[in-house]
PDB file of C-alpha atoms and ligand atoms in Angstrom:
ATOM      1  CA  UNK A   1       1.416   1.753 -20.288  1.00 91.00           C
ATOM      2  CA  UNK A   2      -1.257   1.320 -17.706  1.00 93.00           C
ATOM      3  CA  UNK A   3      -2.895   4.369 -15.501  1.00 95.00           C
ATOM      4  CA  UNK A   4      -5.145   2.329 -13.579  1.00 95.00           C
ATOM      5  CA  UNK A   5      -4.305   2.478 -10.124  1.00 95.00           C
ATOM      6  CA  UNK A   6      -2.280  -0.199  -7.879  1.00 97.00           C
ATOM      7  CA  UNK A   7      -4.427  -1.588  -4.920  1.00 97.00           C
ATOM      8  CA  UNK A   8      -2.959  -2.046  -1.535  1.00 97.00           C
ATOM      9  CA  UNK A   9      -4.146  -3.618   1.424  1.00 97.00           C
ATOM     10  CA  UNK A  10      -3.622  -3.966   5.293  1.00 96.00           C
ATOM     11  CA  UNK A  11      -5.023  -4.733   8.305  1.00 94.00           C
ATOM     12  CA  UNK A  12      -4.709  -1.145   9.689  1.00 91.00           C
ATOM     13  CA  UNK A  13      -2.535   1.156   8.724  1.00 88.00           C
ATOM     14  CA  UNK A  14       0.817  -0.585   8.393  1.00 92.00           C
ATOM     15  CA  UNK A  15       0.666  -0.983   4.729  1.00 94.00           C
ATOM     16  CA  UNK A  16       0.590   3.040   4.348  1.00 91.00           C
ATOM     17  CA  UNK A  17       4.444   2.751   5.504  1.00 90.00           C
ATOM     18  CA  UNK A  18       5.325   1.775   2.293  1.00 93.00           C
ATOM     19  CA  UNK A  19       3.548   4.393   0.435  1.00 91.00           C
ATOM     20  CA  UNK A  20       5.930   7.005   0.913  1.00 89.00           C
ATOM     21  CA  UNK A  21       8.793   4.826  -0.776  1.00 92.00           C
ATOM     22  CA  UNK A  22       6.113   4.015  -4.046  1.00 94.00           C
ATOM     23  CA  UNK A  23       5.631   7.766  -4.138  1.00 90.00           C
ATOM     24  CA  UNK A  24       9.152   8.804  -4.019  1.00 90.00           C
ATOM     25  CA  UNK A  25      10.343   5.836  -6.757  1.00 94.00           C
ATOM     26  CA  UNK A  26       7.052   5.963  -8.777  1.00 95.00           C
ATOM     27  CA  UNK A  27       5.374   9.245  -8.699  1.00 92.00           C
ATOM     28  CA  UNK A  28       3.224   8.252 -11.696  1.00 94.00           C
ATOM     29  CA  UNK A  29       1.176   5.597  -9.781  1.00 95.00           C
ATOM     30  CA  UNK A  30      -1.973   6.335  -8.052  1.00 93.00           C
ATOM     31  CA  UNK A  31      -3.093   3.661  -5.403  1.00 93.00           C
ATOM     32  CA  UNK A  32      -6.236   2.674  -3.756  1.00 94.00           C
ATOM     33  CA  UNK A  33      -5.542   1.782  -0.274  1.00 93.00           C
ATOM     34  CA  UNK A  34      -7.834  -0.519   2.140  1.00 93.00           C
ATOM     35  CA  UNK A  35      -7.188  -0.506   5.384  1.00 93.00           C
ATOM     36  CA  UNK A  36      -9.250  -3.131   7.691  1.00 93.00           C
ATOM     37  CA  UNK A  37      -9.149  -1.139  10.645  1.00 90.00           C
ATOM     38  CA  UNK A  38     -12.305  -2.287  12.155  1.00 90.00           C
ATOM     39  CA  UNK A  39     -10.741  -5.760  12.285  1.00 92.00           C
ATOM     40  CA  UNK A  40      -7.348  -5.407  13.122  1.00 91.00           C
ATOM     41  CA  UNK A  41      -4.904  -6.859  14.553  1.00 93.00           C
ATOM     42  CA  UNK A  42      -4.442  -9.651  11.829  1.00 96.00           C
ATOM     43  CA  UNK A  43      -1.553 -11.285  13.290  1.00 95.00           C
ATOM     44  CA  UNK A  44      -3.043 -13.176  16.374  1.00 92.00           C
ATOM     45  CA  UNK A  45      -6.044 -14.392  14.157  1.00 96.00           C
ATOM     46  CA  UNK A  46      -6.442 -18.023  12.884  1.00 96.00           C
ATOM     47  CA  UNK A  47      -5.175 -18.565   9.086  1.00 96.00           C
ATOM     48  CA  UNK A  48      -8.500 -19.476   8.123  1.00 96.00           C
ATOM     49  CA  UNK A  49     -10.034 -16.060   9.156  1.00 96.00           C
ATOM     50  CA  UNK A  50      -6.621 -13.884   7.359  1.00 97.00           C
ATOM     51  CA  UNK A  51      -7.789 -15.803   4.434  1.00 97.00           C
ATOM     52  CA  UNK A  52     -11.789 -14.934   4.341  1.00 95.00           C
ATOM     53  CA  UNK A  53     -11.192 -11.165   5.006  1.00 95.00           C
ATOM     54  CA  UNK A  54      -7.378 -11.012   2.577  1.00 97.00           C
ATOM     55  CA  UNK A  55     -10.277 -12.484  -0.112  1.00 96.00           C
ATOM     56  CA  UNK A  56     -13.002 -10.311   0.354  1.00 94.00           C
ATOM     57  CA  UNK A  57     -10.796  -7.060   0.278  1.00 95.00           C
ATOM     58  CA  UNK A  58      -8.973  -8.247  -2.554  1.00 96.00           C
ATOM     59  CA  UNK A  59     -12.095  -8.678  -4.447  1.00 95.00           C
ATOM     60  CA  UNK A  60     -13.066  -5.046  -3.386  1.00 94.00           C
ATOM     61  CA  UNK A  61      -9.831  -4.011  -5.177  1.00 96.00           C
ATOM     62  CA  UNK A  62      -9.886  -5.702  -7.957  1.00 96.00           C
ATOM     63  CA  UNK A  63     -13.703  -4.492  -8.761  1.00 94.00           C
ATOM     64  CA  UNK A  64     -12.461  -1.127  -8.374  1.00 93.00           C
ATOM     65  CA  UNK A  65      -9.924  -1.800 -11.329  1.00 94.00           C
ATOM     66  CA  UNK A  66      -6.470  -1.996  -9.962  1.00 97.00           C
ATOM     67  CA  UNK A  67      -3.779  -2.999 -11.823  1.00 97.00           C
ATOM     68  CA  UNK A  68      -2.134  -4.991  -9.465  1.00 98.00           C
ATOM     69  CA  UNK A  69      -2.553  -6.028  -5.799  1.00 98.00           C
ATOM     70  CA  UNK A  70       0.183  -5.354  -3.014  1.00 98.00           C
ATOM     71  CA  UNK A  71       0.005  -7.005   0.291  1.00 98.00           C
ATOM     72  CA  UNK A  72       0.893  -4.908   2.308  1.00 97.00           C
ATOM     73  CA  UNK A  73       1.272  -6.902   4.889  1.00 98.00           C
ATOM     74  CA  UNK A  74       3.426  -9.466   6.172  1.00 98.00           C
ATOM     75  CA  UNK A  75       0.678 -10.991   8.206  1.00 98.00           C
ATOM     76  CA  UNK A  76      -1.179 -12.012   4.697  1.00 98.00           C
ATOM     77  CA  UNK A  77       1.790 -12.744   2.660  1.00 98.00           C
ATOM     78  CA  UNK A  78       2.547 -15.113   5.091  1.00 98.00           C
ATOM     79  CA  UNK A  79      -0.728 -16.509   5.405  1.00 98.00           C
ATOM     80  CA  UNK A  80      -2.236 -16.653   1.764  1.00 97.00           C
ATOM     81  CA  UNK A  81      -0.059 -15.186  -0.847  1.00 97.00           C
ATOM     82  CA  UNK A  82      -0.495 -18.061  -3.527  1.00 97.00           C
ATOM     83  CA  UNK A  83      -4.463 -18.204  -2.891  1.00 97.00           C
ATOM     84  CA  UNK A  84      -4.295 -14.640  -3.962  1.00 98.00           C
ATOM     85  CA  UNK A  85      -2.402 -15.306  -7.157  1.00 97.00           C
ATOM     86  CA  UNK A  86      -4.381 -18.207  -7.956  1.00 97.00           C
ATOM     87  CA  UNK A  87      -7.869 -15.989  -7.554  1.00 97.00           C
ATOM     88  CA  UNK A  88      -6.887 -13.428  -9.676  1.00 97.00           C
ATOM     89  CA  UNK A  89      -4.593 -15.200 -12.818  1.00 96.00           C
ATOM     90  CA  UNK A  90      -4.787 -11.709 -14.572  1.00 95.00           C
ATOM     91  CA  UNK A  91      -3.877  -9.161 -11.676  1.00 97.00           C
ATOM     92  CA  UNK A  92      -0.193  -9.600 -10.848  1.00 98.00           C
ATOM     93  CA  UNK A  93      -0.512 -10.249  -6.986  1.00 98.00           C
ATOM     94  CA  UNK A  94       2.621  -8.914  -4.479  1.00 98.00           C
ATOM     95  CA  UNK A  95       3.782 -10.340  -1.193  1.00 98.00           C
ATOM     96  CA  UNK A  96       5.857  -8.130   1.344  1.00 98.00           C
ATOM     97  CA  UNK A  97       8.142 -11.179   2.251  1.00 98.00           C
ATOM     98  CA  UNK A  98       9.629 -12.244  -0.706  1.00 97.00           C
ATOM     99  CA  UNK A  99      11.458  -9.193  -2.036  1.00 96.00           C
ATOM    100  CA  UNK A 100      12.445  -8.403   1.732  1.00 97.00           C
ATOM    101  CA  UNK A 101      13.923 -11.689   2.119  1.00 97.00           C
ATOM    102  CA  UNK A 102      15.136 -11.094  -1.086  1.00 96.00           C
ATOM    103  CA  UNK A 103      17.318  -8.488   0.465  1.00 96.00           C
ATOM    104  CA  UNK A 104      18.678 -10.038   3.563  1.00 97.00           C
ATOM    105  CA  UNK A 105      19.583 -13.329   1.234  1.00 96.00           C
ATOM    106  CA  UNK A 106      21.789 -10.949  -0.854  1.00 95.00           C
ATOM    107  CA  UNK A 107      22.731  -8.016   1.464  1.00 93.00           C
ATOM    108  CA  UNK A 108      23.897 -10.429   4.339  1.00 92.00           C
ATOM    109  CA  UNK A 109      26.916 -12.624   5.239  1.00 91.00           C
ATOM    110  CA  UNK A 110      27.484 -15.505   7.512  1.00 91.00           C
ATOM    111  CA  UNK A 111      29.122 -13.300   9.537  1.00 92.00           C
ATOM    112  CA  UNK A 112      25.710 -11.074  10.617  1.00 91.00           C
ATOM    113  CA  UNK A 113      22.986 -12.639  13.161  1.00 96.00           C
ATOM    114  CA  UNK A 114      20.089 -11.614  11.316  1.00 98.00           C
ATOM    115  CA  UNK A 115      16.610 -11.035  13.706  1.00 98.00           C
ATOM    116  CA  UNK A 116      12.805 -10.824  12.338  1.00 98.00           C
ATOM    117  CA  UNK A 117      10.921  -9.418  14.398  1.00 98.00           C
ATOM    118  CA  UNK A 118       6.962  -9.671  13.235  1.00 98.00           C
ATOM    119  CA  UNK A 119       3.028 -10.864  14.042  1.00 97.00           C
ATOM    120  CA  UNK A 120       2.776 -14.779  15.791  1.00 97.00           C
ATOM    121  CA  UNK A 121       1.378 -15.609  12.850  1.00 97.00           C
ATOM    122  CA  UNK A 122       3.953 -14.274  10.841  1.00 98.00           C
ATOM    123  CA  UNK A 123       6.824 -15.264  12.735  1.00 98.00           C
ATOM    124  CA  UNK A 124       5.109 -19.245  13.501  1.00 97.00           C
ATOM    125  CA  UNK A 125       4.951 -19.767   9.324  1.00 97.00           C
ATOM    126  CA  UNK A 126       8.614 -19.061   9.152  1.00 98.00           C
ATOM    127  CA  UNK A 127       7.820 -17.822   5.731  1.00 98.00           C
ATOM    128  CA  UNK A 128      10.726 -15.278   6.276  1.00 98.00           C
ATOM    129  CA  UNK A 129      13.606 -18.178   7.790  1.00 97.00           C
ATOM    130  CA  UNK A 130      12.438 -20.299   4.800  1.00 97.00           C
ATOM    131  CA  UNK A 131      12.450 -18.009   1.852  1.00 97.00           C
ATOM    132  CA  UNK A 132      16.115 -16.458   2.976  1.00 97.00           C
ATOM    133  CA  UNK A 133      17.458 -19.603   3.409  1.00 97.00           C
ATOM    134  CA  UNK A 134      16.381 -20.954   0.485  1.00 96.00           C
ATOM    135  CA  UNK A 135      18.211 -17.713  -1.260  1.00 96.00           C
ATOM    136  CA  UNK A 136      21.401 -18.164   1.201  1.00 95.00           C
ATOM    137  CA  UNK A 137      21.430 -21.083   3.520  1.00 95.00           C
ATOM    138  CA  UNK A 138      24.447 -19.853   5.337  1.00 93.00           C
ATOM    139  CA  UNK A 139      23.015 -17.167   7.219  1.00 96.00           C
ATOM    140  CA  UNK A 140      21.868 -17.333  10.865  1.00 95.00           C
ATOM    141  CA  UNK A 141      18.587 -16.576  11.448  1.00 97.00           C
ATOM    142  CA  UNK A 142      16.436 -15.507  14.227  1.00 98.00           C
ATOM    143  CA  UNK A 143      12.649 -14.844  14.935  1.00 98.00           C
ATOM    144  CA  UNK A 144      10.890 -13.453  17.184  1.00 98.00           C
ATOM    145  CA  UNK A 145       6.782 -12.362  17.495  1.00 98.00           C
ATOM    146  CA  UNK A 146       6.195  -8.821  19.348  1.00 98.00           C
ATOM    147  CA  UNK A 147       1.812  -9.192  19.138  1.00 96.00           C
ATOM    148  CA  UNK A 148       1.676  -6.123  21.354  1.00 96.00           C
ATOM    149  CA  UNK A 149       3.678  -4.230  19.127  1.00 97.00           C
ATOM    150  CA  UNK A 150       0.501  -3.345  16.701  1.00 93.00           C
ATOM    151  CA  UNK A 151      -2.582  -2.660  18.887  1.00 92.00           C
ATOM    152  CA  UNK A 152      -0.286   0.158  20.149  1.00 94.00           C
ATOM    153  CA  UNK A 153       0.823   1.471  16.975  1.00 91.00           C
ATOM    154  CA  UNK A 154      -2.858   1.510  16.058  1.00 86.00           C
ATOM    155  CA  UNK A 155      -3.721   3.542  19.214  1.00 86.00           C
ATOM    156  CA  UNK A 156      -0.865   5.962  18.556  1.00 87.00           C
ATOM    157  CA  UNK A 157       1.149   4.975  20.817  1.00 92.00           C
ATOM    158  CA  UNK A 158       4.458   5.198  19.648  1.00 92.00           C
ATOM    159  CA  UNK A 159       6.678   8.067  21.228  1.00 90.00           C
ATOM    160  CA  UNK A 160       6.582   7.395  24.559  1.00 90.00           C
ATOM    161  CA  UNK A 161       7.293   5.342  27.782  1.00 96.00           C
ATOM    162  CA  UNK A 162       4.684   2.440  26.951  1.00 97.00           C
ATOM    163  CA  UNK A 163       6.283   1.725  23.716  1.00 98.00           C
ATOM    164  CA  UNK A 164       9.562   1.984  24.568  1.00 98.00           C
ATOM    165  CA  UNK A 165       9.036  -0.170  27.742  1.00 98.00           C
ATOM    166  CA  UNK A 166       7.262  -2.716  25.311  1.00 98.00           C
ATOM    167  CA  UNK A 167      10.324  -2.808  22.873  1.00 98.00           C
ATOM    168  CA  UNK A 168      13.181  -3.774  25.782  1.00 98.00           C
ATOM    169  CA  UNK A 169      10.212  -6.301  26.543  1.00 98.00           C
ATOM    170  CA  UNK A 170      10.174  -8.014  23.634  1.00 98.00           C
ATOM    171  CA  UNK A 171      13.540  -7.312  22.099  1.00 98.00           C
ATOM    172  CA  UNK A 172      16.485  -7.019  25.017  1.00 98.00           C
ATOM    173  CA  UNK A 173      16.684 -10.589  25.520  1.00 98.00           C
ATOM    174  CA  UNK A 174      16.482 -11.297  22.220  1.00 98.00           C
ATOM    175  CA  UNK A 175      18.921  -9.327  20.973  1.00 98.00           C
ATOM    176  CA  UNK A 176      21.765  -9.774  23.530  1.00 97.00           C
ATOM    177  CA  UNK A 177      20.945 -13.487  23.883  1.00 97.00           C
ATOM    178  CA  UNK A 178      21.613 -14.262  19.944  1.00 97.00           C
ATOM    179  CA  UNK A 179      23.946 -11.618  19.362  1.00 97.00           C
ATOM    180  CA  UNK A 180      21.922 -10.137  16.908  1.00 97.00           C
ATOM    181  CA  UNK A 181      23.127  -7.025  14.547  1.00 96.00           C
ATOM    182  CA  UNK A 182      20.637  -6.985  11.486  1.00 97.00           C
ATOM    183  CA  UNK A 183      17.226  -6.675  12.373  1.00 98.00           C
ATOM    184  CA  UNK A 184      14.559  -7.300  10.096  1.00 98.00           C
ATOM    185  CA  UNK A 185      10.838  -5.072  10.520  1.00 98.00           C
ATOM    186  CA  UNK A 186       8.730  -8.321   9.478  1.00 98.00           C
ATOM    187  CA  UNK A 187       5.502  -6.046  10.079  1.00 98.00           C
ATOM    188  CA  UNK A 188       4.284  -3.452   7.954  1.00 96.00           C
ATOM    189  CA  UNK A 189       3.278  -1.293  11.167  1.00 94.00           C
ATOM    190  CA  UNK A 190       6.989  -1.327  12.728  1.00 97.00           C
ATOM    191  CA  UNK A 191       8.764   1.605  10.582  1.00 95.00           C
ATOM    192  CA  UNK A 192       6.422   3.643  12.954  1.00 93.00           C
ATOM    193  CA  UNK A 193       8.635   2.795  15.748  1.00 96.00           C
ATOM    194  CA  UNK A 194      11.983   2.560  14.217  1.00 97.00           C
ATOM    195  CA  UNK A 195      13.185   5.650  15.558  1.00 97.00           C
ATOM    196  CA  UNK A 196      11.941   4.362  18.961  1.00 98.00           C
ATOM    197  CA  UNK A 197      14.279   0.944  18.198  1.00 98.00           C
ATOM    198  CA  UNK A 198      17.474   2.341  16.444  1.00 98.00           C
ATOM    199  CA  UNK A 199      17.619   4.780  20.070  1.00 97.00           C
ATOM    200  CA  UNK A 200      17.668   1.500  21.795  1.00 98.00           C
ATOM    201  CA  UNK A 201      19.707  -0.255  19.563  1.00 98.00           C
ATOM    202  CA  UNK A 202      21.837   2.375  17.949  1.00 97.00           C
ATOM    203  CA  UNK A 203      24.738  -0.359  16.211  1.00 96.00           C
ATOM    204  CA  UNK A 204      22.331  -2.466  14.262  1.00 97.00           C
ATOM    205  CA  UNK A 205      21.534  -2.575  10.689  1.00 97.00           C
ATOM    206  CA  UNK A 206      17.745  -2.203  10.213  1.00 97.00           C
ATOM    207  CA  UNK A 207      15.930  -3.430   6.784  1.00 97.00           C
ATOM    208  CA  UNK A 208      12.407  -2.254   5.986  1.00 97.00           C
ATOM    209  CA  UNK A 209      10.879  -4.262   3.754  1.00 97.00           C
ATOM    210  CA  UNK A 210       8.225  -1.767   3.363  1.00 95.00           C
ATOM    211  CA  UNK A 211      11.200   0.238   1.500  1.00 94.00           C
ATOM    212  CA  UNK A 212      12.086  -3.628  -0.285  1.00 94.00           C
ATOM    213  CA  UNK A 213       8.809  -3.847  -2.240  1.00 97.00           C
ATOM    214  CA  UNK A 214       9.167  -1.069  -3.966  1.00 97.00           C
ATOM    215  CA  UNK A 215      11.889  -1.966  -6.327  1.00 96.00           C
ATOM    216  CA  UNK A 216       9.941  -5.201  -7.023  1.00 97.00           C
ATOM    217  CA  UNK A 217       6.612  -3.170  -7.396  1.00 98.00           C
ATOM    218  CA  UNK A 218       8.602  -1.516 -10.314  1.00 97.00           C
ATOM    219  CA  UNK A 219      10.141  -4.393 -11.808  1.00 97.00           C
ATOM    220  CA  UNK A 220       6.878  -6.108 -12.320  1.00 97.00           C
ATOM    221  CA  UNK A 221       5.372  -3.274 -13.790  1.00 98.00           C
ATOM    222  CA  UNK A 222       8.278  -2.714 -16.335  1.00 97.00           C
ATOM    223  CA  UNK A 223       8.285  -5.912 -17.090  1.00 97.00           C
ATOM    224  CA  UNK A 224       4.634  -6.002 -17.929  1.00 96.00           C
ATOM    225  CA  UNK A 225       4.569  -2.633 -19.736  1.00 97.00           C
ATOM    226  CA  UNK A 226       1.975  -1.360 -16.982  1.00 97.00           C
ATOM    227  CA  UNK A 227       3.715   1.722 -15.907  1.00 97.00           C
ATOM    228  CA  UNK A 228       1.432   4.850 -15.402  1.00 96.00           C
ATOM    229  CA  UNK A 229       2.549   7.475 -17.780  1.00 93.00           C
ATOM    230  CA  UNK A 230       0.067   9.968 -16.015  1.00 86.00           C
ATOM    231  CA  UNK A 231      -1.760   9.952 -12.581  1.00 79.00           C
ATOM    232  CA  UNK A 232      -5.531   9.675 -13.932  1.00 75.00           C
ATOM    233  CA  UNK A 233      -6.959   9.472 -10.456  1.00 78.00           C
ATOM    234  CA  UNK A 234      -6.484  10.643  -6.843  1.00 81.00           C
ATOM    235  CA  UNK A 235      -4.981   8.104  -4.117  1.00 87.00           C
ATOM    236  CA  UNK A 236      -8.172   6.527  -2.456  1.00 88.00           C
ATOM    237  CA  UNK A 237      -7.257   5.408   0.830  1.00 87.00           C
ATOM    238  CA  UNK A 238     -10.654   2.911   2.544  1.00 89.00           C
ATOM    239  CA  UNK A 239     -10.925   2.259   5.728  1.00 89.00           C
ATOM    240  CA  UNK A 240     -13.902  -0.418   7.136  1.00 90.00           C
ATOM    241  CA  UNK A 241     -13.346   1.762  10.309  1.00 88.00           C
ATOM    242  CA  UNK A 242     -12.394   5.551   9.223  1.00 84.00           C
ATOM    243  CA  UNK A 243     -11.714   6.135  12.725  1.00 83.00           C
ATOM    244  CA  UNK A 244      -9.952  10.314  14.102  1.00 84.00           C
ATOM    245  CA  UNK A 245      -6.852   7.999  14.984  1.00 81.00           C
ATOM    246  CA  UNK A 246      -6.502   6.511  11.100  1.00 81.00           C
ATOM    247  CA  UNK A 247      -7.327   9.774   9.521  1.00 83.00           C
ATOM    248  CA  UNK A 248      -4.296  11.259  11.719  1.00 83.00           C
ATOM    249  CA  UNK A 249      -1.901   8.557  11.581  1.00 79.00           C
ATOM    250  CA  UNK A 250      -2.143   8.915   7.742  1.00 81.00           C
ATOM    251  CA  UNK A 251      -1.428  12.667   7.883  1.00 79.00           C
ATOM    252  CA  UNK A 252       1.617  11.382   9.842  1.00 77.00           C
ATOM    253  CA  UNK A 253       2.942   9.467   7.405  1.00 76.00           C
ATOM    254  CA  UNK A 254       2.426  11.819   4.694  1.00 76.00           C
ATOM    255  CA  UNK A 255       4.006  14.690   6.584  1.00 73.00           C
ATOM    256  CA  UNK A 256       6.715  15.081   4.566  1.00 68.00           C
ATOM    257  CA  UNK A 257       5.220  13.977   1.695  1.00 65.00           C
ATOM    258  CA  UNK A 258       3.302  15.729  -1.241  1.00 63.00           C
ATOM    259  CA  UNK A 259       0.466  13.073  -1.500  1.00 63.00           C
ATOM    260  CA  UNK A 260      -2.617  14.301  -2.272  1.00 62.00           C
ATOM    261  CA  UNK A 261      -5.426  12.145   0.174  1.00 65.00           C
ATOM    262  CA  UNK A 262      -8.983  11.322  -0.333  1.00 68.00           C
ATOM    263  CA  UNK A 263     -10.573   9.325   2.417  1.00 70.00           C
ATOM    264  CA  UNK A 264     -13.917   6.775   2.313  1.00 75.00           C
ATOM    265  CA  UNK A 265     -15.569   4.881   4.574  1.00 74.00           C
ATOM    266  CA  UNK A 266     -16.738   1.465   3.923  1.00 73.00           C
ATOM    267  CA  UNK A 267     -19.309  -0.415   5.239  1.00 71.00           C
ATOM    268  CA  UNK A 268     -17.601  -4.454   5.123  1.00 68.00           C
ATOM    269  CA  UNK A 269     -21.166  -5.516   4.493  1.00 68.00           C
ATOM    270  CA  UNK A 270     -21.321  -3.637   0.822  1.00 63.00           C
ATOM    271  CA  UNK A 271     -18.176  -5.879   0.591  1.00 60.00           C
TER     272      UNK A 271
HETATM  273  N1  LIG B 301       0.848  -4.871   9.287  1.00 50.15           N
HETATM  274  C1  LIG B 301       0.669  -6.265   9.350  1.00 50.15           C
HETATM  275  C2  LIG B 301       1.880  -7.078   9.027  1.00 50.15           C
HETATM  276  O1  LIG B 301       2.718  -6.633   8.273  1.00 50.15           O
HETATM  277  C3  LIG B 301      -0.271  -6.912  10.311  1.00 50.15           C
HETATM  278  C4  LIG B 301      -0.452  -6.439  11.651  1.00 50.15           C
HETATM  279  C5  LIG B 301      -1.597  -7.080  12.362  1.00 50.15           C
HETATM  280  O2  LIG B 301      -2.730  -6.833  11.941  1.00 50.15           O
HETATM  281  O3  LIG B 301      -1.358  -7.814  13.325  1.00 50.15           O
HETATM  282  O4  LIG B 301       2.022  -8.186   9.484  1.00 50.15           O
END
């Protein structure tokens, strides 16, 4: 049993997506969120720079106690998962791809034309191609980067004609050219606009691996005996930015959710 919190971090505030799910599944566990909206988008940056700032908010977390880290972002994951689990040896350390590709390997047959969708960064490691076929190397697999996809989803853009405009942009093509019928949201921010893609494309399958991660948050924590048994804190969510548009983006997502929200500020130089 362990009521310490679970840390989880984005660039912005695509990682909250998968809050809901945690809540829902695990309404024990407390989390303290960190959001790096001040220096988002991550997903057109070099590798090198994901790194420095993925380290210096993981440290953040970890000072502040969690019991585990989740990154909640596919951006990161892709980027520097396994420098993250060799920093911290005693803090169990998450990606977002693996369980998600986890779920495609096993949910998916040669028949389906399976399409990620996700940040250039994401999309040029091919972390997602490579870990699925590694699972299942008969599946067809297709990728695709949508960078303008976040930067609007950050702004609040999301149900209207810029973001549905941007969608047949990226996605028409790419979806009619390789016959595609499972589509895979390879960024943490993209739920947001799933309504706005299932209207366009209402016959394919869609898998969220923002909903994936949760069943292999709990596993770990079962496994390791380090389930809450009672919420001893609030949910702490930090922003380096704590910008109107995060604060109400947030209350978005929590809608329909009974999450209770405290909100902080903080300064990347007391980093
Ligand atoms: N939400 C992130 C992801 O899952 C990153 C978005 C970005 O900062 O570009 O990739």
């Amino acid at each position: 049993m362990d009521n310490r919190p679970i840390g989880f971090f984005d660039s912005g505030l695509g990682g909250l997506t998968c809050v809901p799910h945690l809540m829902k599944k695990l309404p024990n566990e407390r989390i303290i969120y960190f959001g790096d909206t001040a220096r988002t988008p991550y997903g057109s940056k070099a590798p090198s720079t994901i790194r420095k700032f993925s380290l210096q908010i993981s440290d953040f977390l970890v000072e502040n106690k969690v019991k585990m880290i989740v990154i909640a972002c596919n951006t990161v994951s892709a980027t520097c998962l396994y420098d993250l689990k060799e920093r911290y040896p005693d803090t169990p350390v998450l990606g977002i791809i693996q369980p998600a590709a986890g779920a495609v390997a096993e949910n998916c047959s040669p028949s389906n034309r399976i399409g990620i969708i996700g940040t250039k960064v994401t999309i040029a490691s091919h972390t997602y191609e490579e870990t699925i076929l590694k699972q299942n190397g008969k599946l067809d697999i297709f990728e695709t980067a949508c960078p303008a996809f976040v930067p609007l989803i950050e702004e609040g853009i999301i149900e209207n004609d810029i973001m549905d405009l941007t969608i047949r942009h990226y996605m028409d093509d790419f979806i009619l050219e390789n016959r595609i019928d499972t589509v895979v949201l390879g960024c943490t921010h993209y739920p947001l606009i799933r309504s706005n893609i299932e209207r366009r494309y209402p016959d394919i399958r869609i898998i969220d691996p923002s909903e994936e991660i949760v069943s292999s948050i709990e596993n770990t924590l079962k496994k390791k005996e380090m389930m809450a048994e009672y919420p001893e804190t609030e949910n702490i969510f930090y922003a380096s930015d704590l910008s109107e548009n995060f604060v109400r983006m947030i209350r978005r997502i929590f809608m329909h959710s009974d999450v209770n929200v405290e909100f902080k500020n903080l300064d990347l130089e007391e980093v």
